[in-house]
Each structure stands twice: as structure tokens, then as C-alpha cells.
XYZ file of C-alpha atoms in Angstrom:
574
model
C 120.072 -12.236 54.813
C 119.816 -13.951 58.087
C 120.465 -11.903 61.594
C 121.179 -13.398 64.517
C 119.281 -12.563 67.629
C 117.965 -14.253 70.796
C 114.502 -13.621 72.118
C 113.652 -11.075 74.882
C 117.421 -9.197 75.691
C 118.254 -8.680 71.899
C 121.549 -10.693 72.515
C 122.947 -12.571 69.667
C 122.225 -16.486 69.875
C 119.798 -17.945 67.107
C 119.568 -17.348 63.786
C 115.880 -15.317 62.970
C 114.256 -13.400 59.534
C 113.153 -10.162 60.420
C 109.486 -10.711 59.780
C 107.507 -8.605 57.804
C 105.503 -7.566 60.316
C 108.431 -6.646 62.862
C 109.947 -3.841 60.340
C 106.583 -2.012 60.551
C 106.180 -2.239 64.160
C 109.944 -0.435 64.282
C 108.892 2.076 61.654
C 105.791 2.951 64.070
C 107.787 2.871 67.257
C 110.461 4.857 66.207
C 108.226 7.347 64.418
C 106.700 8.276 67.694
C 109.600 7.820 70.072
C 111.614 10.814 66.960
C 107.899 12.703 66.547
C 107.721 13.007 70.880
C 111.776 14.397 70.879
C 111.018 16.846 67.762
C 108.283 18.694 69.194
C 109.684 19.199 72.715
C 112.431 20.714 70.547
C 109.931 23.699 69.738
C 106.728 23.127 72.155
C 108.515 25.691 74.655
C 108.595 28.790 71.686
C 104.749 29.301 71.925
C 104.191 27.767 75.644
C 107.134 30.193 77.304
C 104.509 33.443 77.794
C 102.615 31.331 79.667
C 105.343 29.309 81.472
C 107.284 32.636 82.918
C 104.305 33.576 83.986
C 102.651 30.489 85.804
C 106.548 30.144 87.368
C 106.227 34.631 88.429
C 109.257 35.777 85.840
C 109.285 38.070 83.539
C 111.448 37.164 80.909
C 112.116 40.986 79.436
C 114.296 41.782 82.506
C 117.650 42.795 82.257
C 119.222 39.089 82.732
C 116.219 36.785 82.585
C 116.110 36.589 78.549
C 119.281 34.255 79.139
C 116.522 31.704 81.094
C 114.359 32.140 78.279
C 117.293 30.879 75.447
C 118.756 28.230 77.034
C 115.054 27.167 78.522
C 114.718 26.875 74.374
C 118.565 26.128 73.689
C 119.475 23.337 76.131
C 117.801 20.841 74.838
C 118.771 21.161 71.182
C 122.742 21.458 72.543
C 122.306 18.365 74.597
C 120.796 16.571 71.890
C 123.671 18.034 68.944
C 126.480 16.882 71.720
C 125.348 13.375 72.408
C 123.940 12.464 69.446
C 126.667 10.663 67.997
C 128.050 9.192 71.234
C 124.636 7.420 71.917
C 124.644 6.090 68.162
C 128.271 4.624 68.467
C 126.543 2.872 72.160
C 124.385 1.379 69.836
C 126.588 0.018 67.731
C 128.109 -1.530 70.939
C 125.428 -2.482 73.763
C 122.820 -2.762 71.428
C 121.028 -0.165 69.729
C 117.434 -1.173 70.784
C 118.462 -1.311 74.256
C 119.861 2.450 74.111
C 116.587 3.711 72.291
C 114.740 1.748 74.702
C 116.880 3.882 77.878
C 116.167 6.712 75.797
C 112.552 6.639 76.056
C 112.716 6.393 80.077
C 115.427 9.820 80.474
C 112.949 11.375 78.288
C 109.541 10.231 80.186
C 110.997 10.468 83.869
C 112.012 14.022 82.854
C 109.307 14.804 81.054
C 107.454 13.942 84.574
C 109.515 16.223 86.606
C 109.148 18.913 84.642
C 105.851 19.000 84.815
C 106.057 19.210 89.011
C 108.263 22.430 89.376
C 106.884 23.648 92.561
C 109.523 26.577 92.369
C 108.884 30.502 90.900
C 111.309 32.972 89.846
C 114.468 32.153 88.886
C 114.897 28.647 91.350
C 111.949 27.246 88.903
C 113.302 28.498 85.651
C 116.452 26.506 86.849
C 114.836 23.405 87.250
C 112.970 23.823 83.997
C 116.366 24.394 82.495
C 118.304 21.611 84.162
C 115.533 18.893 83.190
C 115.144 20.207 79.929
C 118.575 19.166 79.146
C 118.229 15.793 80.947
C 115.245 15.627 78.485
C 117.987 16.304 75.686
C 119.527 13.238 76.538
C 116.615 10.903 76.335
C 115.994 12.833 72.996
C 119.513 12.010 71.686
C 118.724 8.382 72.774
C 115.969 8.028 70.887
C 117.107 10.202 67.894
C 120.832 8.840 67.623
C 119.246 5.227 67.313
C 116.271 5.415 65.405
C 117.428 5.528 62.024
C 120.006 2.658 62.261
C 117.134 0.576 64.183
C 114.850 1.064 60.508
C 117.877 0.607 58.292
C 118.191 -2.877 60.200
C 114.659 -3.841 59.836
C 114.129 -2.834 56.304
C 115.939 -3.879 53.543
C 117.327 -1.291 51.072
C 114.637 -1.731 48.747
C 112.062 0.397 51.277
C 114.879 2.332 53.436
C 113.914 5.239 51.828
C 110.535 5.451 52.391
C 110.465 3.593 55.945
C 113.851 6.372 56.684
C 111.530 9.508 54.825
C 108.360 8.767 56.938
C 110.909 9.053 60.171
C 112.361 11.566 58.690
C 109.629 14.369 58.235
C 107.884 12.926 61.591
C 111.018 14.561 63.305
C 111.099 17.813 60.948
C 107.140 18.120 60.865
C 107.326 17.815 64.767
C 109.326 21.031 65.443
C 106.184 22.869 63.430
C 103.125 20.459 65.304
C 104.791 21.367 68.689
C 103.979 25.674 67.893
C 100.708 24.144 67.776
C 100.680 21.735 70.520
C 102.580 24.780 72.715
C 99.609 27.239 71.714
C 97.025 24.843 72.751
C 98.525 23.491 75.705
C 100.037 26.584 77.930
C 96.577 28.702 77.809
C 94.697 25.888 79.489
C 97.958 25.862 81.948
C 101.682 25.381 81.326
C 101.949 22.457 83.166
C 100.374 20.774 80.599
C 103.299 21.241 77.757
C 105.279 19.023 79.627
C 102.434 16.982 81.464
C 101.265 15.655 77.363
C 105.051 13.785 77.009
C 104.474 11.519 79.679
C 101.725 9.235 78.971
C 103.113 9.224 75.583
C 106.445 7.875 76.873
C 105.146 5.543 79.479
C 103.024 3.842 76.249
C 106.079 4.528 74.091
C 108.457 3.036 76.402
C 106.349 -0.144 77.384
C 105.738 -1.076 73.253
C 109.650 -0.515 72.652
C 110.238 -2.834 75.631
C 108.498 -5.757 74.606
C 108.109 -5.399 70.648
C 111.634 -4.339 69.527
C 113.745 -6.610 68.832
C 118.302 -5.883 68.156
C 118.610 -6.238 64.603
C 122.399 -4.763 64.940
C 125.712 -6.614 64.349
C 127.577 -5.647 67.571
C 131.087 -4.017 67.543
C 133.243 -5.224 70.365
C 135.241 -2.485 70.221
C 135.961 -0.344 73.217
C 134.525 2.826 73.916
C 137.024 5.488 72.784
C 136.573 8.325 76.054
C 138.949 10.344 75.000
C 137.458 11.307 71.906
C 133.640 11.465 73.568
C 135.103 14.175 76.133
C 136.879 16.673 73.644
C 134.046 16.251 71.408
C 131.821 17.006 73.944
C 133.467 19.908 75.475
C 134.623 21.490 72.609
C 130.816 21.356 70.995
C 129.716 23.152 74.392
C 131.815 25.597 74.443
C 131.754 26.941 70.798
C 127.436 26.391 71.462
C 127.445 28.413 74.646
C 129.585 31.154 72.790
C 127.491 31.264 70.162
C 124.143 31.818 71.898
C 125.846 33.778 74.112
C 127.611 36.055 71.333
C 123.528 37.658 70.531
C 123.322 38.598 74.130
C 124.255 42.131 74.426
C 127.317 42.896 76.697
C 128.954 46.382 78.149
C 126.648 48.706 75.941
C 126.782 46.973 72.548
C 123.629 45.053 71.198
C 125.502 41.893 70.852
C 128.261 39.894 72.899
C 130.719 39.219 69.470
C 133.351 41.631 71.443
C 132.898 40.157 74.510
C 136.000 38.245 75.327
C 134.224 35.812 77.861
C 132.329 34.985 74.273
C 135.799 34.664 72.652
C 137.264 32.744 74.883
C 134.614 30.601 74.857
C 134.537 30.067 70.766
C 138.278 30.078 70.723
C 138.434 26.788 73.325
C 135.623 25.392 71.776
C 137.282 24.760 68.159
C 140.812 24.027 70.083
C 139.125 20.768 72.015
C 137.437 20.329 68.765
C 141.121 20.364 66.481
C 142.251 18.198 69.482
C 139.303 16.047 68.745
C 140.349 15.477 65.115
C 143.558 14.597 66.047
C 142.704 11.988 69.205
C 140.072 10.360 65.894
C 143.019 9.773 63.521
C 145.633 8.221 66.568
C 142.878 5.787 68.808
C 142.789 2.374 67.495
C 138.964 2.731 67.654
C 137.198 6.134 67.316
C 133.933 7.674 68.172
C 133.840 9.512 65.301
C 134.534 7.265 61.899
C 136.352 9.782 60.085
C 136.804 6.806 57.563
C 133.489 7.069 56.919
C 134.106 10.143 54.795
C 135.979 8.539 52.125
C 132.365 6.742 51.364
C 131.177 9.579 48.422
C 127.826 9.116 49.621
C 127.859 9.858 53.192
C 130.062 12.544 52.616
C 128.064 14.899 50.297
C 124.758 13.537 51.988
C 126.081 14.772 55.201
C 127.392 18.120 54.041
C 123.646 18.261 52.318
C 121.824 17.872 55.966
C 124.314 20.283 57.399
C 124.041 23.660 54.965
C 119.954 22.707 54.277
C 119.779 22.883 58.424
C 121.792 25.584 58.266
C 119.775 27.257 55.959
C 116.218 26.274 57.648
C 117.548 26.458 61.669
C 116.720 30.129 62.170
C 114.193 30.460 59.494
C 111.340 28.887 61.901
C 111.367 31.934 64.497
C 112.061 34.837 62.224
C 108.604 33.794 60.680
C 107.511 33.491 64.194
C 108.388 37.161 64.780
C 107.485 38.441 61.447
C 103.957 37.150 62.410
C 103.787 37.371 66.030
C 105.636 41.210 66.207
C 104.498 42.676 62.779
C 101.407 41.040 60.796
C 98.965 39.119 63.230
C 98.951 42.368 65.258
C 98.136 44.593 61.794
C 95.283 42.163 61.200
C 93.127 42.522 64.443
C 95.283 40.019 66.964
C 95.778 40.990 70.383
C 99.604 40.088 71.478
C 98.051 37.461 73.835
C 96.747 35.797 71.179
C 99.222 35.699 68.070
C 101.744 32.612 69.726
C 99.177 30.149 69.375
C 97.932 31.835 66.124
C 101.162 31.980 64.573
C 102.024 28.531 65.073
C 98.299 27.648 63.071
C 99.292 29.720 59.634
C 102.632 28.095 59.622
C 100.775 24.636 58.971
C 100.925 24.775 55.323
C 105.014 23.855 56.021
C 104.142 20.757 58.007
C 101.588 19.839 55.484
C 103.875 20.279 52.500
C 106.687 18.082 54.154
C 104.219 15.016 55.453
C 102.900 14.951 51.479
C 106.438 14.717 49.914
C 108.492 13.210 52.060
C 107.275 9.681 52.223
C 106.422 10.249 48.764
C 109.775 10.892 47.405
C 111.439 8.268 50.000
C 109.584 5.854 48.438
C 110.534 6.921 44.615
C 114.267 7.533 45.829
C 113.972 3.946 46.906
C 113.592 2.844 42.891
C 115.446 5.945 41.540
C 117.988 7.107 43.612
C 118.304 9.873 46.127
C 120.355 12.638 44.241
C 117.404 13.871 42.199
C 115.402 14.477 44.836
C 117.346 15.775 47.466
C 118.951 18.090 45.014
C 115.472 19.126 43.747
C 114.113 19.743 47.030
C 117.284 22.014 47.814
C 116.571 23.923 44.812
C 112.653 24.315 45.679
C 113.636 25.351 48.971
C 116.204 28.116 47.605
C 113.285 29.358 45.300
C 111.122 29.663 48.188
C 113.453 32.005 50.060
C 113.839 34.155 47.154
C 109.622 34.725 47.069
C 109.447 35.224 51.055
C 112.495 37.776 50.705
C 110.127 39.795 47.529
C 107.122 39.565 50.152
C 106.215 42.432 51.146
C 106.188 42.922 55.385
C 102.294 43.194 55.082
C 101.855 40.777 52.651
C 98.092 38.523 51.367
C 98.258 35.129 53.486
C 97.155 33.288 50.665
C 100.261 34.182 49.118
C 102.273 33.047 51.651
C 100.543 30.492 52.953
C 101.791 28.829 49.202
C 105.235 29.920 49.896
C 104.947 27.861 52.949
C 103.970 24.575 51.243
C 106.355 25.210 48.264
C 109.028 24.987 51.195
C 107.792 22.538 52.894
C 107.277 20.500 49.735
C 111.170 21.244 49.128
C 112.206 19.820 52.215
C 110.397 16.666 52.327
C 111.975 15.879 48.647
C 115.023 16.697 50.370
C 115.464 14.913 53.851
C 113.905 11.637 53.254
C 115.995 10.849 50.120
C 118.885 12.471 51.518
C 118.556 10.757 54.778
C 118.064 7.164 53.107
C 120.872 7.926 51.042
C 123.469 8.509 53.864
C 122.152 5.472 56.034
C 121.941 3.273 52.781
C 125.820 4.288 52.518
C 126.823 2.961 55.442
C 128.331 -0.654 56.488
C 125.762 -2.290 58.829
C 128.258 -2.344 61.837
C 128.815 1.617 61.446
C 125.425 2.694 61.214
C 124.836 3.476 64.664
C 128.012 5.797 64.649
C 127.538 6.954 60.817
C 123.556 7.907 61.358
C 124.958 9.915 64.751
C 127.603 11.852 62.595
C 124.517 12.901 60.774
C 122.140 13.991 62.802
C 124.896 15.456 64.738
C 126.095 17.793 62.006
C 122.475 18.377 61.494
C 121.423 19.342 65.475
C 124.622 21.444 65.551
C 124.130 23.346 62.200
C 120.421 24.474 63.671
C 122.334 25.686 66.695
C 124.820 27.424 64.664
C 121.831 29.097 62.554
C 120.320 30.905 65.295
C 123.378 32.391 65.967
C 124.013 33.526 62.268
C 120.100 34.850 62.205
C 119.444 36.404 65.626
C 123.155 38.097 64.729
C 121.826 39.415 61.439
C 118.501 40.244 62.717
C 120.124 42.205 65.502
C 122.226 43.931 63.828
C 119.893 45.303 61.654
C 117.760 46.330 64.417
C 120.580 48.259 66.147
C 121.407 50.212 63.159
C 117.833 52.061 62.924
C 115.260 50.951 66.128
C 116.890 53.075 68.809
C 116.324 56.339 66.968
C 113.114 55.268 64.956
C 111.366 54.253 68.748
C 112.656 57.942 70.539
C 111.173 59.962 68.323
C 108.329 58.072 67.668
C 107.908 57.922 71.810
C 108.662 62.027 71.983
C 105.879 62.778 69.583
C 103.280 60.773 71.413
C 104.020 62.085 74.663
C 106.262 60.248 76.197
C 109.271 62.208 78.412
C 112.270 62.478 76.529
C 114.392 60.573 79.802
C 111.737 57.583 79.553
C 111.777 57.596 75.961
C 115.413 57.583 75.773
C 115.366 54.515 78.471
C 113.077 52.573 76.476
C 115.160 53.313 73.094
C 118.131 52.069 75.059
C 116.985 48.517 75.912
C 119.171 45.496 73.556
C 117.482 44.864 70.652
C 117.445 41.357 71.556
C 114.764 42.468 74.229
C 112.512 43.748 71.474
C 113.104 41.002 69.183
C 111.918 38.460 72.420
C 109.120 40.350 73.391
C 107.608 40.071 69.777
C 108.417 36.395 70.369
C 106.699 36.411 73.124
C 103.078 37.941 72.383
C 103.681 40.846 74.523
C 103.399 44.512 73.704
C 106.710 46.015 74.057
C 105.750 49.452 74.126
C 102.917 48.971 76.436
C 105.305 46.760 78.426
C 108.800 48.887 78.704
C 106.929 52.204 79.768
C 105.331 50.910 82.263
C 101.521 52.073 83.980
C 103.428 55.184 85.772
C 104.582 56.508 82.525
C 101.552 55.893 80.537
C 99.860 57.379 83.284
C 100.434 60.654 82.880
C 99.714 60.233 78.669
C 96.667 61.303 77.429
C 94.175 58.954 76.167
C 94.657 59.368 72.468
C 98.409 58.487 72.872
C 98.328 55.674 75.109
C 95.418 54.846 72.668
C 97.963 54.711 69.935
C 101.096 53.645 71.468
C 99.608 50.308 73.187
C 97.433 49.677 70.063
C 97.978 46.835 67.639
C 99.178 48.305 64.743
C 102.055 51.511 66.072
C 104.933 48.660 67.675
C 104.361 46.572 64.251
C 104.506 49.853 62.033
C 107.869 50.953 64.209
C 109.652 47.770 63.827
C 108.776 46.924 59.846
C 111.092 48.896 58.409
C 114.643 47.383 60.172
C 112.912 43.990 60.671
C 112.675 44.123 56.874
C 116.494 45.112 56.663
C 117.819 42.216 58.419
C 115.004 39.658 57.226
C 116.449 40.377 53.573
C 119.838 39.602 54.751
C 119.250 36.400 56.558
C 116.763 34.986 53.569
C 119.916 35.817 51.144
C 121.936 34.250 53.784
C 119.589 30.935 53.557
C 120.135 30.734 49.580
C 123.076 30.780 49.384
C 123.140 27.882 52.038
C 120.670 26.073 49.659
C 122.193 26.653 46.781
C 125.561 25.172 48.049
C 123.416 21.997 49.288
C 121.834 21.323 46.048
C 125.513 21.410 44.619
C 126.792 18.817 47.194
C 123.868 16.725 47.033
C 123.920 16.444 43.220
C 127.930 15.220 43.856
C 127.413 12.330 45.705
C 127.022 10.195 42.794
C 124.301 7.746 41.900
C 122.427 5.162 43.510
C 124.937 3.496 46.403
C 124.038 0.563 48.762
C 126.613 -0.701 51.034
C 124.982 -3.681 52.088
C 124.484 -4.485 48.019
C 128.567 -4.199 47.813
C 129.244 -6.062 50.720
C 126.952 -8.782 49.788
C 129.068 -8.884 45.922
C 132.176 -8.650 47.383
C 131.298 -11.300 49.530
């Protein structure tokens, strides 16, 4: 197939093979430019101990844990919102030239990040607002990689050029806990600091090596849809993290009717949305798409298996920072960067399968790996939920790979699948659906999980922690105070690596303890012990929560048929 393409501005003009050597150089490019966006997605979760406190905040006070979310939050929203606007800009200006952009909003950002010259809350706010300007150059560079490689490649290697993408951006929310734990001790400047020379080199080689593959649409830009999507996938976000923020006494903001009112004009842009896709001439959103058998299971795959996965990531995060690193000799300080090290046997077990089964889906089809990984994946929730709360690490450091094995047999295939599905002008707009359904689903899963986990704190921590405060000493009034605080703030601080106890009573309480008790109470293993039994309670829940998610995706992925290739039935037709 000849593409036509004219040297240096990626404009159409003369008629050009795309080289053999050109589809690798994409494949690299766009591995690094998805790898740098994925693990700024999670290189804040270890770093943000460190960054409160080089920028004076403490993130436990009453109002200052919303910081701390959206510090986390705001760039996964930005990302799940634009995502499929920036794709369907690719499909019209070009879709090298709105990577390309991307990689400068993400660098320049990346930059001014790392000079916040502001403490308190005035420099949490410029973390926050940048962060989300970084969102955008992630979307950029995430909403156009995949139809960039489905141009260079043909459909013979799409699935293992689209599976080594692929797990780069899934394996890079797990290498930035690393990168985060590494980074933010040395100082947390740094975190952000490490993005930029990687852009500036990223966004130099993307300048001058990639070349526009893409048949342009001359359609015009359909704003009506890209605002109600937009505002409607805000609002129902900013409800949702906002519903596991506790509100006038309760543990959680569900009755909240600022929360409501938020969700409830959220899906009515959204229904508005739908209805604006199926009037305008040309919409953002190619709801026609959906009659393609592929896509649509494919899609519905990514969106349960990220539904499934989203929260998963920090409830192991607590379970080791808050319960077991602590029972096995780590100081709080220390168990961020350490937890982020014993969850490597994921990463490892999705960079072995997933180019490996992109490349077999290539000569066999996607469905029986995608499904299989979404089975695999189900299996290994049901072994973490029989774990028990002090469990061997051997044992689950194999849990671990058997799900990350699971999900590199899943999103590579899958992934190649849904791109492989699509007609060449549509895959800018068709890969955005995707992702966008797959960004938005991870957004929607730390809602359903922090909800769960909350809920089962509520129902047992308050009274568990008073009397377990009262019988060490601790004045029934300060006891009671520190019983009182939102779960949420419990849940955080074991995010965090600090001691809650130790924290929440404070040097004047602990004070007048004597030395046995403060002994015990700021010791490694009584704040673990307290919180094991309702952590356990809600972990069960969520984990049977996440297979039933699985479950449903192995289903849909098994329905969408065999083997399809929309380039292969255009060219017949043809």
C-alpha cells in the first residue's frame, strides 16, 4: 500500500513506502513519549511524603488531603477528558504533529513543576495546576500513539509493535513507585526535574524522525460535542473523587448534595452528549464505530479489566505500606519506596507476556489471549483475597507475576485487536474512544475502592482505635478525637509512610504517656495490628468486586469474534 506524504511538515504531496526502518523508529519514539506519560501518572504516590514536606504541608490536615488527591487525580482526569478529542485532531491536523505538541505541554510543564518556589497551600496549587497542564501533553502523546504504530506497521506486526506500547504504558504506572521512591528522598524536585531531559530528547527525535503516515479527514471539528463531553466527564470525575471525602460528620461525601449535584450534571451533559453525536453531520465521538463487533467488545474489554485493576494498585500500596512492611522491621519512612520494589514482580510479569502474546495474536488472533489473560487475572484476585493480611512474600510475590502475566496476555492483544478494527481514517478518533473508556474506568475505580475500603473502615476503626488508645494511656477526650478523624485520613496516612498514631496524638499527648506505652503505640507493629482486621473486611469486598469485573471482561472479549482486519476488508472490497 502506498501513503502519500511530503518530506519535513508531514503534508500530503508524494507518494512514499513506509520503510522498514521508519516503523521501528515510531515504535521506539512512541514507546518512550507513552512510558514518560504512564509513570508521571503514579511517580507522585511514593514521591508525595516528601513533596508536602519540601513545599511545608501536611497533608493529614483537616482539608489538605483534597491537595493530596487531585495532586494524584488531575492528571489522570485531564488525560481521560482529552484523550479522545486530541485523537480525532489527529485524524485532522495530522497526528504526528499533535504527538509532536504533545511532547512540548508535557516537557515545558514538566519544567515548571520542578521550579515551585511557593510552600503551603500557594505551592500545592501550582503543583496541581501544572500537573493537569502535564495531563494534556500526556493525552497528546497517549491519544496519538497507537494510531501513529497502526500507520507504520502493517497488520501482520500491529500486535506486537501495539503490545510492546501497550505494557510500556501499563508497566510505567508500576516503574514510576519506583522511580518516585528513588527520586523524592534525594529531593522532590527531582520527580519532576527526571521528565525534562527526557522530553527535550523525546521531543527533538519526534521532530525530525516522524514522519504523518495518516489519511487526513477534512471534516470540521464538531465543538459542540468536545464541550459536553468534556464537561460532563468533569463533573461526574470531580463527584466521584469528591464522593470518598467525608462531609458534615459522615466518613464519605455520597450524601453530600454538592457531590450529587455534581454526578447528576455530569451524566445530563453526558446524555446531551449522546444526543449532539447522533444529530452533527460530523462527530467527535464515532458512535458508528460501535456497530464494528470488534471494537465494540474490545473496548468494553479495556473498560471492566481497568475497572477491575484501577484501584487495585494502591490498596496493595496500603496493605504493604500501613500493615505488612511495618510488621516486618520497616520504619514508616521507609516502606513508600520499599513498597513500590516488591510490587516489581507485576511489571516483570506484564513486560514478559505482553510483547509475547502481541506477537502470537498477530498470527492467531486476539480473542484467545485477551480472554485468557482476563481469566488469569480473575484467578489472581481470588488467591490475593485467600491471602492472609500477614502473608509469606514469596507467595505473593507469585501472585504478583501471575497478574501481571494476565494482563500483558490481555492488553496487547486486546489493544491490537481494537486498532486492527478500525478504518485507517478513524483511527485517531477510534484509538481515543479507547483509551478514553480506559483512563475514565481507572478514575471510576478509585472511587468504587476507596468507597469500599472506607466503608469498611468506618464500620469497626473508630471503636477498635478508642479502646485500644484508653488502655495504653491515652485520655479518653484525646482518644475519642483521634477515633473521630475520617477514615480517609487513616487510609492516606498509611499511604503516606507516616505513623498515624504517633502522628494524630501529637508530642503533648504522648508526653505525658509513660515510656512503655508510647513504646508500643508509636512502634511498628500496634497501628498495623489495629487496622488488619477492617482493612481485611473491605479488601475482601473490593477483590470480589475486581472478579466479577474480570470475569465479565473475559466474557466480552471472547464475543468479539475472530480474527478482524479492517484494512484487509477494505483492501477486498476495493
Amino acid at each position: 500500500m502506498t501513503i502519500s506524504v511530503r518530506a519535513g511538515d508531514g503534508q500530503e504531496s508524494a507518494t512514499a513506502e513506509p520503510g522498514d526502518r521508519y516503523k521501528w523508529v515510531a515504535l521506539t519514539n512512541t514507546t518512550v513519549g507513552v512510558l514518560l506519560a504512564t509513570i508521571d501518572a503514579s511517580i507522585m504516590i511514593i514521591a508525595m511524603p516528601d513533596i508536602f514536606r519540601g513545599i511545608h504541608l501536611d497533608p493529614l490536615v483537616p482539608g489538605n488531603n483534597t491537595y493530596l488527591l487531585w495532586m494524584i487525580l488531575g492528571y489522570l482526569v485531564t488525560s481521560s477528558v482529552l484523550v479522545v478529542t486530541v485523537g480525532r485532531l489527529g485524524d485532522l491536523f495530522g497526528r504526528v504533529r499533535m504527538y509532536n505538541l504533545g511532547f512540548v505541554i508535557y516537557t515545558i510543564a514538566s519544567l515548571l513543576l520542578t521550579i515551585d518556589w511557593m510552600t503551603g497551600r500557594s505551592g500545592a496549587l501550582w503543583l496541581l495546576l501544572w500537573r493537569i497542564v502535564q495531563g494534556i501533553g500526556g493525552a497528546f502523546l497517549v491519544g496519538n500513539s497507537g494510531a501513529i504504530l497502526t500507520d507504520a506497521f502493517p497488520p501482520r506486526q500491529r500486535g506486537l509493535a501495539l503490545g510492546i506500547n501497550n505494557v510500556a504504558g501499563i508497566s510505567g504506572s508500576f516503574i514510576g513507585l519506583v522511580l518516585g521512591g528513588v527520586l523524592a528522598p534525594i529531593n522532590w524536585r527531582l520527580v519532576f526535574f527526571v521528565s525534562v531531559p527526557c522530553g527535550v530528547f523525546g521531543t527533538v527525535w519526534a521532530y525530525r524522525r516522524l514522519r504523518d503516515l495518516s489519511e487526513r479527514s477534512h471534516e470540521p471539528v464538531d465543538w459542540l460535542g468536545n464541550v459536553t463531553f468534556a464537561a460532563g466527564m468533569i463533573l461526574l470525575m470531580v463527584g466521584i473523587t469528591q464522593g470518598v471525602q467525608p462531609h458534615d460528620g459522615h466518613a464519605m461525601g455520597w450524601t453530600s448534595p454538592i457531590v450529587d449535584g455534581f454526578i447528576a450534571a455530569g451524566l445530563a451533559l453526558l446524555a446531551a452528549f449522546v444526543l449532539v453525536e447522533t444529530k452533527v453531520a460530523h462527530p467527535m465521538f464515532r458512535l458508528g464505530l460501535f456497530k464494528i463487533r470488534a471494537f465494540t467488545f474490545g473496548t468494553i474489554s479495556t473498560f471492566l479489566s481497568a475497572l477491575g485493576r484501577g484501584g487495585l494498585m494502591f490498596m496493595l500500596i496500603i496493605w504493604l505500606q500501613g500493615i505488612w512492611l511495618p510488621q516486618h522491621g520497616y520504619s514508616f519512612e521507609k516502606t513508600p519506596l520499599w513498597a513500590g520494589i516488591y510490587m516489581l514482580p507485576l511489571t516483570v510479569g506484564m513486560l514478559t507476556a505482553g510483547p509475547l502474546s502481541g506477537y502470537l495474536s498477530d498470527r492467531f488472533g486476539s480473542r484467545p489471549f485477551a480472554t485468557g489473560g482476563m481469566l488469569g487475572a480473575a484467578v489472581s484476585f481470588v488467591l490475593l483475597e485467600l491471602l492472609p493480611i500477614d502473608f509469606p512474600y514469596p507467595v505473593f510475590a507469585l501472585i504478583l507475576l501471575l497478574y501481571g502475566l494476565s494482563m500483558g496476555c490481555f492488553s496487547s492483544p486486546n489493544r491490537a485487536g481494537v486498532m486492527n478494527s478500525l478504518p485507517a481514517r478513524h483511527r485517531g478518533a477510534g484509538g481515543g474512544m479507547n483509551s478514553t473508556f480506559m483512563n475514565s474506568a481507572q478514575v471510576f475505580s478509585l472511587g468504587i475502592f476507596f468507597s469500599l475500603m472506607i466503608a469498611g473502615l468506618a464500620a469497626t476503626l473508630p471503636t477498635t482505635m478508642s479502646a485500644g488508645l484508653i488502655a495504653h494511656g491515652v485520655p479518653a477526650a484525646d482518644a475519642h478525637r483521634v477515633s473521630s478523624q475520617p477514615p480517609v485520613s487513616i487510609l492516606f496516612a498509611s499511604f503516606l509512610g507516616y505513623n498515624p498514631i504517633e502522628h494524630l496524638l501529637g508530642p503533648s499527648v504522648l508526653g505525658h504517656l509513660s515510656a512503655a506505652n508510647v513504646h508500643t503505640l508509636t512502634g511498628r507493629s500496634y497501628f498495623p495490628a489495629l487496622i488488619s482486621g477492617p482493612f481485611r473486611s473491605g479488601l475482601r469486598v473490593a477483590f470480589a468486586f475486581s472478579i466479577a469485573a474480570c470475569l465479565i471482561a473475559a466474557a466480552a472479549s471472547w464475543s468479539r469474534g475472530k480474527r478482524y482486519v479492517a484494512a484487509e476488508h477494505e483492501q477486498a472490497a476495493a
